[in-house]
Short mmCIF file of C-alpha atoms in Angstrom, two decimals:
data_model
loop_
_atom_site.label_atom_id
_atom_site.label_comp_id
_atom_site.label_asym_id
_atom_site.label_seq_id
_atom_site.Cartn_x
_atom_site.Cartn_y
_atom_site.Cartn_z
CA MET A 1 5.26 37.85 -80.93
CA GLU A 2 2.64 37.63 -83.53
CA ARG A 3 0.98 34.81 -81.74
CA LYS A 4 0.98 36.91 -78.53
CA HIS A 5 -0.52 39.84 -80.35
CA GLY A 6 -3.24 37.59 -81.77
CA PHE A 7 -4.14 36.31 -78.35
CA PHE A 8 -4.68 39.76 -76.85
CA SER A 9 -6.65 40.90 -79.89
CA ALA A 10 -8.97 37.86 -79.44
CA LEU A 11 -9.21 38.61 -75.77
CA LYS A 12 -10.18 42.23 -76.47
CA GLU A 13 -12.77 41.29 -79.04
CA GLU A 14 -14.24 38.78 -76.53
CA VAL A 15 -14.50 41.35 -73.74
CA VAL A 16 -16.05 44.01 -76.09
CA ARG A 17 -18.55 41.43 -77.39
CA ALA A 18 -19.43 40.32 -73.90
CA LEU A 19 -19.94 43.86 -72.62
CA SER A 20 -21.89 45.11 -75.54
CA PRO A 21 -25.40 46.43 -74.54
CA ALA A 22 -26.77 45.06 -77.81
CA ARG A 23 -25.76 41.53 -76.73
CA SER A 24 -26.72 41.78 -73.08
CA GLY A 25 -29.76 39.63 -73.60
CA SER A 26 -28.17 37.20 -75.95
CA LYS A 27 -28.22 33.57 -75.29
CA SER A 28 -25.75 32.50 -78.00
CA PRO A 29 -23.49 29.58 -77.42
CA ALA A 30 -20.43 31.79 -78.00
CA ARG A 31 -21.36 33.99 -75.06
CA SER A 32 -22.45 31.28 -72.70
CA GLY A 33 -19.34 29.16 -73.39
CA SER A 34 -16.76 32.06 -73.22
CA PRO A 35 -13.64 31.08 -71.29
CA MET A 36 -13.25 34.68 -70.10
CA LEU A 37 -16.73 34.74 -68.64
CA GLY A 38 -16.17 31.38 -67.06
CA LEU A 39 -13.00 32.80 -65.36
CA LEU A 40 -14.89 35.86 -64.18
CA ARG A 41 -17.67 33.69 -62.79
CA ARG A 42 -15.24 31.42 -60.95
CA LYS A 43 -13.40 34.47 -59.58
CA LYS A 44 -16.72 35.82 -58.42
CA HIS A 45 -17.66 32.50 -56.84
CA ARG A 46 -14.36 32.32 -54.95
CA GLN A 47 -15.15 35.37 -52.92
CA VAL A 48 -17.86 33.41 -50.95
CA ALA A 49 -16.80 30.29 -48.96
CA TYR A 50 -19.70 28.50 -47.61
CA PRO A 51 -19.06 26.34 -44.46
CA ASP A 52 -19.78 22.74 -44.87
CA PRO A 53 -23.13 22.65 -42.97
CA VAL A 54 -24.52 25.38 -45.28
CA ILE A 55 -23.45 23.47 -48.39
CA GLY A 56 -25.18 20.45 -46.98
CA ARG A 57 -28.37 22.33 -46.47
CA LEU A 58 -28.26 23.81 -49.99
CA GLY A 59 -28.41 20.31 -51.40
CA ARG A 60 -31.93 19.91 -49.87
CA LEU A 61 -33.65 22.62 -51.88
CA ARG A 62 -36.32 21.22 -54.08
CA PRO A 63 -38.33 22.87 -56.85
CA ALA A 64 -42.09 22.70 -57.10
CA GLY A 65 -41.97 19.63 -59.40
CA GLY A 66 -40.18 17.63 -56.64
CA GLU A 67 -36.97 17.00 -58.64
CA THR A 68 -33.80 17.47 -56.57
CA LEU A 69 -31.78 20.45 -57.64
CA ALA A 70 -28.18 19.73 -58.65
CA PRO A 71 -25.72 21.51 -56.31
CA LEU A 72 -23.60 24.42 -57.68
CA MET A 73 -20.11 23.21 -58.32
CA GLU A 74 -16.92 25.13 -59.00
CA GLY A 75 -14.88 22.13 -60.08
CA PRO A 76 -15.23 19.78 -63.00
CA ASN A 77 -18.47 17.91 -63.64
CA PRO A 78 -18.14 14.49 -61.99
CA ASP A 79 -20.20 12.98 -64.80
CA GLY A 80 -17.70 14.27 -67.43
CA GLY A 81 -20.18 16.75 -68.99
CA GLY A 82 -19.09 19.94 -70.77
CA SER A 83 -20.67 22.38 -68.33
CA GLY A 84 -17.47 22.87 -66.53
CA ASP A 85 -14.19 23.56 -68.49
CA SER A 86 -12.24 24.52 -65.43
CA LYS A 87 -8.89 22.76 -64.82
CA ARG A 88 -8.73 23.73 -61.14
CA GLY A 89 -8.03 21.22 -58.46
CA GLY A 90 -11.80 20.72 -57.71
CA LEU A 91 -11.91 22.56 -54.39
CA GLY A 92 -15.58 23.30 -54.79
CA LEU A 93 -16.41 19.67 -55.72
CA GLY A 94 -14.53 18.45 -52.68
CA HIS A 95 -16.55 20.83 -50.37
CA TRP A 96 -19.77 19.65 -52.07
CA MET A 97 -18.89 15.96 -51.62
CA LYS A 98 -18.06 16.61 -47.98
CA GLY A 99 -21.39 18.30 -47.48
CA GLN A 100 -23.23 15.46 -49.19
CA LEU A 101 -21.54 12.81 -46.94
CA SER A 102 -22.30 14.77 -43.81
CA ARG A 103 -26.08 14.39 -44.24
CA ALA A 104 -28.68 11.84 -45.18
CA PRO A 105 -30.98 12.22 -48.12
CA SER A 106 -33.81 14.56 -47.38
CA THR A 107 -36.50 11.98 -47.21
CA SER A 108 -34.57 9.64 -44.85
CA SER A 109 -33.45 12.71 -42.85
CA ASN A 110 -37.00 13.81 -42.25
CA ALA A 111 -38.13 10.31 -41.22
CA TYR A 112 -35.08 10.04 -38.94
CA LYS A 113 -35.91 13.38 -37.32
CA ARG A 114 -39.48 12.25 -36.67
CA SER A 115 -38.42 8.94 -35.14
CA ASN A 116 -35.69 10.61 -33.13
CA LEU A 117 -38.15 13.16 -31.68
CA ARG A 118 -40.57 10.29 -30.74
CA MET A 119 -37.73 8.53 -28.85
CA LEU A 120 -36.64 11.71 -27.09
CA LEU A 121 -40.18 12.66 -25.93
CA GLY A 122 -41.08 9.01 -25.09
CA VAL A 123 -38.05 8.40 -22.91
CA MET A 124 -37.46 11.79 -21.36
CA GLY A 125 -40.81 13.47 -21.65
CA ALA A 126 -42.78 12.23 -18.67
CA PRO A 127 -41.10 9.28 -16.93
CA LEU A 128 -42.49 8.20 -13.56
CA ALA A 129 -40.85 7.57 -10.17
CA PRO A 130 -40.25 3.94 -9.06
CA VAL A 131 -42.75 3.68 -6.28
CA HIS A 132 -46.02 5.18 -4.98
CA VAL A 133 -45.84 7.98 -2.39
CA SER A 134 -48.45 10.27 -0.95
CA THR A 135 -47.98 13.76 0.25
CA ASN A 136 -50.45 13.08 3.04
CA ASP A 137 -48.10 10.48 4.55
CA PRO A 138 -45.97 12.01 7.34
CA LEU A 139 -42.21 11.58 7.12
CA PRO A 140 -40.82 8.82 9.41
CA GLN A 141 -39.45 9.98 12.71
CA LEU A 142 -35.75 9.56 13.36
CA SER A 143 -35.27 6.23 15.17
CA ILE A 144 -31.99 4.64 16.28
CA LYS A 145 -33.25 1.75 18.46
CA ASP A 146 -33.77 -1.46 16.60
CA THR A 147 -33.20 0.26 13.25
CA PRO A 148 -30.36 -0.56 10.89
CA ILE A 149 -27.72 2.12 10.70
CA GLU A 150 -28.24 2.45 6.89
CA THR A 151 -31.93 3.27 7.52
CA SER A 152 -31.45 5.68 10.43
CA SER A 153 -28.66 7.51 8.50
CA ALA A 154 -31.01 7.95 5.55
CA GLN A 155 -33.75 9.31 7.92
CA TYR A 156 -31.28 11.85 9.35
CA ILE A 157 -30.15 12.93 5.91
CA LEU A 158 -33.76 13.49 4.78
CA GLN A 159 -34.52 15.56 7.91
CA GLN A 160 -31.55 17.85 7.05
CA TYR A 161 -32.80 18.01 3.43
CA THR A 162 -36.24 19.03 4.55
CA ALA A 163 -34.81 21.79 6.79
CA ALA A 164 -32.52 23.05 4.01
CA SER A 165 -35.34 23.07 1.56
CA GLY A 166 -37.52 25.42 3.62
CA GLY A 167 -38.79 23.44 6.54
CA GLN A 168 -41.54 20.84 6.97
CA LYS A 169 -44.06 23.51 8.28
CA LEU A 170 -43.71 25.68 5.16
CA GLN A 171 -43.82 22.76 2.85
CA ASN A 172 -46.99 21.40 4.49
CA SER A 173 -48.67 24.73 3.86
CA ILE A 174 -48.39 24.32 0.08
CA ARG A 175 -51.66 23.18 -1.44
CA ASN A 176 -50.64 23.42 -5.07
CA ALA A 177 -47.76 24.53 -7.19
CA TYR A 178 -46.94 25.55 -10.77
CA ALA A 179 -43.68 25.56 -12.71
CA MET A 180 -42.78 26.66 -16.32
CA GLY A 181 -39.52 26.16 -18.10
CA LYS A 182 -37.54 25.57 -21.26
CA VAL A 183 -35.94 22.31 -22.46
CA LYS A 184 -33.49 21.23 -25.12
CA MET A 185 -33.13 17.51 -26.20
CA LEU A 186 -30.66 15.72 -28.38
CA THR A 187 -29.72 12.15 -29.40
CA SER A 188 -25.88 12.41 -29.13
CA GLU A 189 -24.61 8.87 -29.73
CA PHE A 190 -25.53 5.47 -31.12
CA GLU A 191 -23.53 2.40 -30.50
CA THR A 192 -23.67 -1.13 -32.02
CA ALA A 193 -21.51 -4.21 -31.55
CA ALA A 194 -19.39 -3.12 -34.50
CA SER A 195 -19.08 0.61 -34.16
CA VAL A 196 -19.78 3.88 -32.18
CA MET A 197 -21.38 6.80 -34.16
CA LYS A 198 -21.57 10.24 -32.60
CA ASN A 199 -23.85 13.00 -33.73
CA ARG A 200 -21.79 15.71 -35.44
CA ASN A 201 -24.72 18.00 -36.15
CA VAL A 202 -25.56 19.02 -32.61
CA VAL A 203 -26.91 22.49 -33.45
CA ARG A 204 -29.11 21.11 -36.33
CA ASP A 205 -30.47 18.08 -34.47
CA THR A 206 -31.11 19.70 -31.04
CA GLU A 207 -34.89 19.88 -30.36
CA SER A 208 -36.01 22.91 -28.35
CA GLY A 209 -39.30 23.57 -26.51
CA GLY A 210 -40.93 24.19 -23.18
CA PHE A 211 -42.98 22.55 -20.51
CA VAL A 212 -45.57 23.39 -17.84
CA ILE A 213 -46.12 21.40 -14.59
CA TRP A 214 -49.13 21.75 -12.24
CA LYS A 215 -49.35 19.98 -8.94
CA MET A 216 -52.11 19.67 -6.30
CA ASN A 217 -52.64 17.74 -3.17
CA PRO A 218 -53.26 14.91 -2.72
CA ASP A 219 -51.23 13.20 -5.38
CA MET A 220 -52.54 15.14 -8.48
CA TRP A 221 -50.29 16.40 -11.22
CA TYR A 222 -50.28 17.42 -14.86
CA VAL A 223 -47.45 18.11 -17.28
CA GLU A 224 -47.47 19.43 -20.79
CA LEU A 225 -44.34 19.25 -22.89
CA ASP A 226 -44.04 20.87 -26.40
CA VAL A 227 -40.81 20.11 -28.21
CA GLY A 228 -40.10 20.25 -31.92
CA GLY A 229 -43.80 20.78 -32.82
CA SER A 230 -45.00 17.71 -30.95
CA LYS A 231 -46.87 17.76 -27.70
CA VAL A 232 -46.93 15.19 -24.90
CA HIS A 233 -49.44 15.39 -22.07
CA ALA A 234 -49.45 13.39 -18.91
CA GLY A 235 -51.39 13.57 -15.63
CA CYS A 236 -52.63 11.96 -12.57
CA ASN A 237 -55.99 12.54 -10.83
CA GLY A 238 -54.91 10.69 -7.67
CA LYS A 239 -56.25 7.37 -8.88
CA LEU A 240 -54.69 6.70 -12.17
CA VAL A 241 -51.82 7.91 -14.30
CA TRP A 242 -52.38 8.57 -17.91
CA ARG A 243 -50.38 9.91 -20.91
CA HIS A 244 -51.19 11.20 -24.41
CA THR A 245 -48.85 11.36 -27.37
CA PRO A 246 -49.58 12.21 -31.02
CA TRP A 247 -48.53 8.73 -32.15
CA LEU A 248 -50.29 6.66 -29.45
CA GLY A 249 -53.24 8.68 -28.29
CA ALA A 250 -54.32 8.49 -24.68
CA HIS A 251 -53.50 5.48 -22.45
CA THR A 252 -52.95 4.58 -18.79
CA ALA A 253 -49.92 3.33 -16.92
CA LYS A 254 -50.18 -0.01 -15.12
CA GLY A 255 -49.41 -0.37 -11.47
CA PRO A 256 -49.86 2.05 -8.59
CA VAL A 257 -50.12 5.76 -8.94
CA ARG A 258 -46.64 7.24 -8.99
CA PRO A 259 -45.21 10.77 -8.99
CA LEU A 260 -43.76 12.45 -12.06
CA ARG A 261 -40.02 12.11 -12.07
CA ARG A 262 -39.49 15.59 -13.52
CA ALA A 263 -41.05 17.02 -10.35
CA LEU A 264 -38.46 15.32 -8.28
CA GLN A 265 -35.70 17.21 -10.15
CA GLY A 266 -35.55 19.99 -7.64
CA LEU A 267 -39.08 21.15 -7.94
CA ASP A 268 -40.95 19.33 -5.19
CA PRO A 269 -38.87 18.79 -2.03
CA ARG A 270 -41.85 17.45 -0.07
CA THR A 271 -42.55 14.56 -2.49
CA THR A 272 -38.81 14.04 -2.92
CA ALA A 273 -38.41 13.44 0.85
CA SER A 274 -41.42 11.14 0.88
CA MET A 275 -39.95 9.18 -2.07
CA PHE A 276 -36.73 8.33 -0.12
CA ALA A 277 -38.51 7.72 3.11
CA ASN A 278 -37.79 3.94 2.97
CA ALA A 279 -34.29 4.36 1.35
CA ARG A 280 -30.94 3.21 2.80
CA CYS A 281 -27.67 5.21 3.07
CA ILE A 282 -25.17 3.07 1.03
CA GLY A 283 -22.10 5.40 1.17
CA GLU A 284 -20.59 8.65 -0.09
CA LYS A 285 -19.43 9.89 -3.40
CA LYS A 286 -18.11 13.12 -4.97
CA ILE A 287 -20.48 14.75 -7.52
CA ASN A 288 -18.88 17.66 -9.34
CA GLY A 289 -16.38 18.16 -6.59
CA GLN A 290 -19.00 18.01 -3.78
CA ASP A 291 -19.04 15.26 -1.11
CA CYS A 292 -22.52 13.59 -1.16
CA PHE A 293 -24.36 11.01 0.71
CA ILE A 294 -25.94 8.26 -1.46
CA LEU A 295 -29.44 7.07 -0.67
CA LYS A 296 -30.78 4.04 -2.56
CA LEU A 297 -34.42 3.15 -3.09
CA CYS A 298 -35.60 -0.05 -4.78
CA ALA A 299 -39.13 -0.79 -6.02
CA ASP A 300 -40.68 -3.66 -4.10
CA PRO A 301 -41.66 -6.96 -5.75
CA GLN A 302 -45.39 -6.22 -5.44
CA THR A 303 -45.00 -2.94 -7.33
CA LEU A 304 -42.88 -4.60 -10.06
CA LYS A 305 -45.43 -7.37 -10.43
CA ALA A 306 -48.31 -4.91 -10.73
CA ARG A 307 -46.52 -2.97 -13.42
CA SER A 308 -45.73 -6.21 -15.39
CA ASP A 309 -48.14 -7.61 -17.93
CA GLY A 310 -48.09 -10.76 -20.12
CA PRO A 311 -44.70 -11.15 -21.95
CA THR A 312 -43.36 -7.80 -20.41
CA GLU A 313 -41.76 -8.19 -17.08
CA ILE A 314 -40.33 -5.30 -15.02
CA ILE A 315 -37.24 -6.89 -13.43
CA ARG A 316 -36.05 -3.92 -11.37
CA HIS A 317 -36.30 -0.23 -10.88
CA VAL A 318 -33.78 1.47 -8.69
CA LEU A 319 -33.36 5.17 -7.73
CA PHE A 320 -30.23 6.74 -6.21
CA GLY A 321 -30.27 10.22 -4.61
CA TYR A 322 -27.04 12.11 -4.00
CA PHE A 323 -27.41 14.69 -1.19
CA CYS A 324 -24.68 17.35 -0.81
CA GLN A 325 -23.08 17.15 2.63
CA LYS A 326 -22.47 21.00 2.66
CA THR A 327 -25.95 22.23 1.56
CA CYS A 328 -28.00 19.12 2.38
CA LEU A 329 -29.74 19.55 -1.03
CA LEU A 330 -30.34 16.98 -3.75
CA VAL A 331 -27.72 17.57 -6.42
CA HIS A 332 -27.81 14.35 -8.51
CA MET A 333 -30.34 11.61 -9.15
CA GLU A 334 -29.70 8.32 -11.00
CA ASP A 335 -32.61 6.18 -12.21
CA SER A 336 -32.10 2.65 -13.50
CA HIS A 337 -34.87 0.50 -15.01
CA LEU A 338 -34.72 -2.98 -16.49
CA THR A 339 -37.50 -4.57 -18.65
CA ARG A 340 -37.59 -8.09 -20.14
CA ILE A 341 -39.74 -8.74 -23.16
CA GLN A 342 -40.38 -12.19 -24.36
CA SER A 343 -41.45 -12.24 -28.08
CA SER A 344 -43.53 -15.02 -29.41
CA GLY A 345 -41.38 -17.88 -30.62
CA GLY A 346 -38.14 -15.92 -30.14
CA ASP A 347 -35.47 -15.01 -27.69
CA ALA A 348 -36.08 -12.52 -24.85
CA VAL A 349 -35.00 -9.00 -25.32
CA TYR A 350 -33.87 -6.71 -22.47
CA TRP A 351 -34.19 -2.92 -22.34
CA GLU A 352 -32.25 -1.03 -19.70
CA THR A 353 -32.89 2.67 -19.24
CA THR A 354 -30.58 4.76 -17.05
CA ILE A 355 -31.25 8.53 -16.47
CA ASN A 356 -28.57 10.62 -14.70
CA SER A 357 -29.88 14.11 -13.67
CA PHE A 358 -27.68 16.91 -12.34
CA LEU A 359 -29.58 19.65 -10.43
CA ASP A 360 -28.06 23.23 -10.34
CA ASP A 361 -28.83 26.83 -9.49
CA TYR A 362 -30.84 26.42 -6.20
CA ARG A 363 -32.69 29.63 -5.35
CA PRO A 364 -35.56 30.30 -2.86
CA VAL A 365 -39.03 30.85 -4.16
CA GLU A 366 -41.38 32.02 -1.36
CA GLY A 367 -39.01 30.31 1.09
CA ILE A 368 -38.77 26.91 -0.79
CA MET A 369 -35.41 26.03 -2.37
CA ILE A 370 -35.99 25.24 -6.05
CA ALA A 371 -33.33 24.04 -8.62
CA HIS A 372 -33.65 26.36 -11.55
CA SER A 373 -31.62 24.49 -14.06
CA GLY A 374 -30.12 21.04 -14.72
CA HIS A 375 -29.29 18.47 -17.30
CA SER A 376 -29.87 14.79 -17.86
CA VAL A 377 -27.99 12.09 -19.66
CA VAL A 378 -30.04 9.05 -20.74
CA THR A 379 -28.61 5.73 -21.90
CA LEU A 380 -30.90 3.20 -23.60
CA PHE A 381 -29.36 -0.21 -23.73
CA LYS A 382 -30.79 -3.09 -25.69
CA PHE A 383 -29.26 -6.53 -25.33
CA GLY A 384 -30.39 -10.18 -25.95
CA GLU A 385 -28.99 -13.55 -26.56
CA THR A 386 -26.53 -12.58 -29.29
CA THR A 387 -23.86 -9.92 -28.86
CA MET A 388 -24.35 -8.54 -32.38
CA SER A 389 -27.92 -7.51 -31.51
CA HIS A 390 -26.73 -5.20 -28.62
CA THR A 391 -27.35 -1.45 -29.22
CA LYS A 392 -26.84 1.57 -27.03
CA THR A 393 -28.41 5.05 -27.55
CA ARG A 394 -27.27 8.09 -25.58
CA MET A 395 -29.67 11.05 -25.29
CA GLU A 396 -29.21 14.34 -23.39
CA GLU A 397 -31.51 17.04 -22.00
CA ALA A 398 -30.91 20.45 -20.54
CA TRP A 399 -33.59 22.55 -18.88
CA THR A 400 -34.15 25.82 -17.10
CA ILE A 401 -36.96 26.96 -14.86
CA GLU A 402 -38.47 30.27 -15.83
CA GLU A 403 -41.27 30.68 -13.32
CA VAL A 404 -42.46 28.94 -10.11
CA ALA A 405 -45.54 29.73 -7.98
CA PHE A 406 -47.28 28.16 -5.02
CA ASN A 407 -50.83 28.20 -3.81
CA VAL A 408 -52.18 29.36 -7.05
CA PRO A 409 -55.79 30.75 -6.75
CA GLY A 410 -58.49 29.03 -8.83
CA LEU A 411 -56.66 25.79 -9.33
CA SER A 412 -59.18 22.89 -8.68
CA VAL A 413 -59.43 19.15 -9.20
CA ASP A 414 -61.16 19.80 -12.63
CA CYS A 415 -57.79 20.71 -13.92
CA PHE A 416 -56.64 17.13 -13.49
CA ILE A 417 -59.47 15.26 -15.18
CA PRO A 418 -58.25 12.51 -17.54
CA PRO A 419 -59.27 12.51 -21.26
CA ALA A 420 -62.82 11.43 -21.91
CA ASP A 421 -61.95 8.40 -24.01
CA LEU A 422 -59.55 7.23 -21.37
CA ARG A 423 -62.16 7.37 -18.67
CA SER A 424 -64.59 5.38 -20.79
CA GLY A 425 -61.94 2.58 -21.24
CA SER A 426 -62.10 2.78 -25.04
CA ILE A 427 -58.35 3.09 -25.33
CA ARG A 428 -55.98 0.53 -23.78
CA GLU A 429 -52.36 1.08 -23.04
CA ALA A 430 -50.41 0.73 -26.39
CA CYS A 431 -46.84 -0.36 -26.95
CA GLU A 432 -43.89 0.93 -28.87
CA ILE A 433 -41.75 -2.11 -29.27
CA PRO A 434 -40.33 -2.75 -32.76
CA GLN A 435 -42.41 -5.23 -34.81
CA ASP A 436 -39.68 -7.84 -35.05
CA GLU A 437 -39.72 -8.14 -31.25
CA MET A 438 -43.44 -8.35 -30.68
CA GLY A 439 -44.24 -10.97 -33.24
CA LYS A 440 -47.86 -11.06 -34.43
CA SER A 441 -49.30 -10.31 -31.00
CA ALA A 442 -49.94 -6.89 -29.38
CA ILE A 443 -47.64 -6.74 -26.38
CA VAL A 444 -48.78 -4.23 -23.81
CA LEU A 445 -45.85 -2.65 -21.96
CA ALA A 446 -46.28 -2.61 -18.23
CA SER A 447 -44.91 0.80 -17.40
CA HIS A 448 -44.19 4.11 -19.00
CA ARG A 449 -40.46 3.56 -18.81
CA ALA A 450 -40.63 0.19 -20.49
CA LYS A 451 -43.03 1.12 -23.20
CA VAL A 452 -40.95 4.06 -24.39
CA ALA A 453 -37.64 2.21 -24.31
CA ALA A 454 -37.91 1.16 -27.97
CA LEU A 455 -40.09 3.59 -29.93
CA GLU A 456 -39.84 2.73 -33.57
CA LYS A 457 -41.35 0.08 -35.75
CA GLU A 458 -39.21 -1.85 -38.14
CA HIS A 459 -39.42 0.73 -40.98
CA ASP A 460 -38.39 3.68 -38.96
CA ARG A 461 -35.69 1.74 -37.21
CA ASN A 462 -34.10 0.86 -40.57
CA ILE A 463 -34.14 4.42 -41.60
CA ASP A 464 -32.55 5.36 -38.21
CA ASN A 465 -29.69 2.95 -38.76
CA MET A 466 -29.22 4.08 -42.30
CA PHE A 467 -28.90 7.73 -41.04
CA TRP A 468 -26.36 6.83 -38.53
CA LYS A 469 -24.15 4.92 -41.05
CA MET A 470 -24.19 7.86 -43.38
CA GLU A 471 -23.19 10.23 -40.45
CA ALA A 472 -20.27 7.91 -39.73
#
C-alpha cells in the first residue's frame, strides 16, 4: 500500500512539474525524458494513422543541407538508441519499414521517373503507320473479277466503313483538321527471365498531359505532346517526317513519308481507309463482345529496306484493323513491329513492339464519326541469343478527345515547316539503344518505332532495374 501511494505521489509531482508555466520553456533532461510525457505523446500519435503511401512519401523530405531526415517512429529505435523507451509491439516501426520497402531511394526514384517518362513518350508519343499513303489517292473500286476473295472482301468492308464514317463526299471536302485531347501514360509491368514485377504505385507513377494534332492536305500533319513536363513534337511537311525530343533534339525518320498512327485511332477516317486499301480480310473475331472483321496490312519489302540502315534492320511491320460488323466502324487496331540490331562484335538483339489500341465513344463532329476516347496497351519485348537476356515491358495509355474542328480558317503550309536545323541537315537521326548493344559505333535506327524501342543508356537502365527490384 505504501509503495502504491508512493507511485501516485511521484506521478502527481511529475504532472505538476510538466504543466507548470514556469517550466514551459525548460529543456531539462528530466522533462524531455519523462515516461508520462512519452505516454501522452504516443497516445497523441496513435490518433493519426497514415496510410502506407503517405509514410513512404514522408521519408523523402530533405532539409536545406541535403541530409535525409529520419522518419518519425512510434516503436523502438532499430539502432538500439535511447530515444524510444516504449515497450509496444513496434506497430509504427512496421508501418515505416513497409513504407520504405515500397519505394526506391529518392535519387534513384527521380532517375527512374525520368527514364520511364522518356520510354513512355518515345514509344507511345508519335509512332508512325507502317506504309505511305496519300489522301489524294482515290480508294480502290470494288472488284470481284480476277480478284482474290480476301482482297475484294476488304474493299467491301472499307466501303461500308467510309459510308458509316460520314461518306466519301463529305470526307473529300475536308481540307484540314484539328484535334485536342488529354492523355495518361503508365509503365505497368516489367518482366525478366526470372521474375515478373508489377507497378503497385499506379496513382503516383501515372504521367498526365495533353496533345494537339493538326492535319492538312496533302499529307501534312503536326503533333505536340506535353506529358509530365516534357514535350515531344513531330510533323510532316509532305516530303519528310521529323521529330523533336528534349533528349535527342530534332531528327528525321528514314524511309517514305508515313501518317501519324495517333491520327488513325478514330480521328481521320479518310486516311484510315486509304491505309487499309491494299489489306486482306483474314477472318473474324470478337472484340469486347462485338463481332468484327479483321483486315491485315503488311509493309512491303521495299519500304522495310528503305527504313533499314547499317546494322539496324526492320524485319516486319504488320497492322491489323478490326471493323465492327454492326456499326462498320474501326474499334480495335493492333500494330506489330520487329527490329533486328547487330552490335559490333556481339550477338544480334531483337526488339518487338506491339501496340493494341481500343477505340470508344464514337460521336459525329460536323457529320464525321470521331472516336472520342480509347486506350492502348504496349508491349516492348527484347530478346536475343540467351534466354536470360529476355525482358518484356508493358505500358498503357488512355486518352480522351476534348475538341475537334474541320476546315480551320487561316491554317497554311507555314504551320508545317520543319525546324531550321533539321532543314539545314546539321542534325542526323539519333539513336536510343543502350550502350552495351551499340558498341563503340553510333548505330542510327531506321525508323521511329525501332529507335524508341530501347530508350535508356546503361546507367539509366541499371537504375531502372534497381527500382523494379525494390518494388518487388
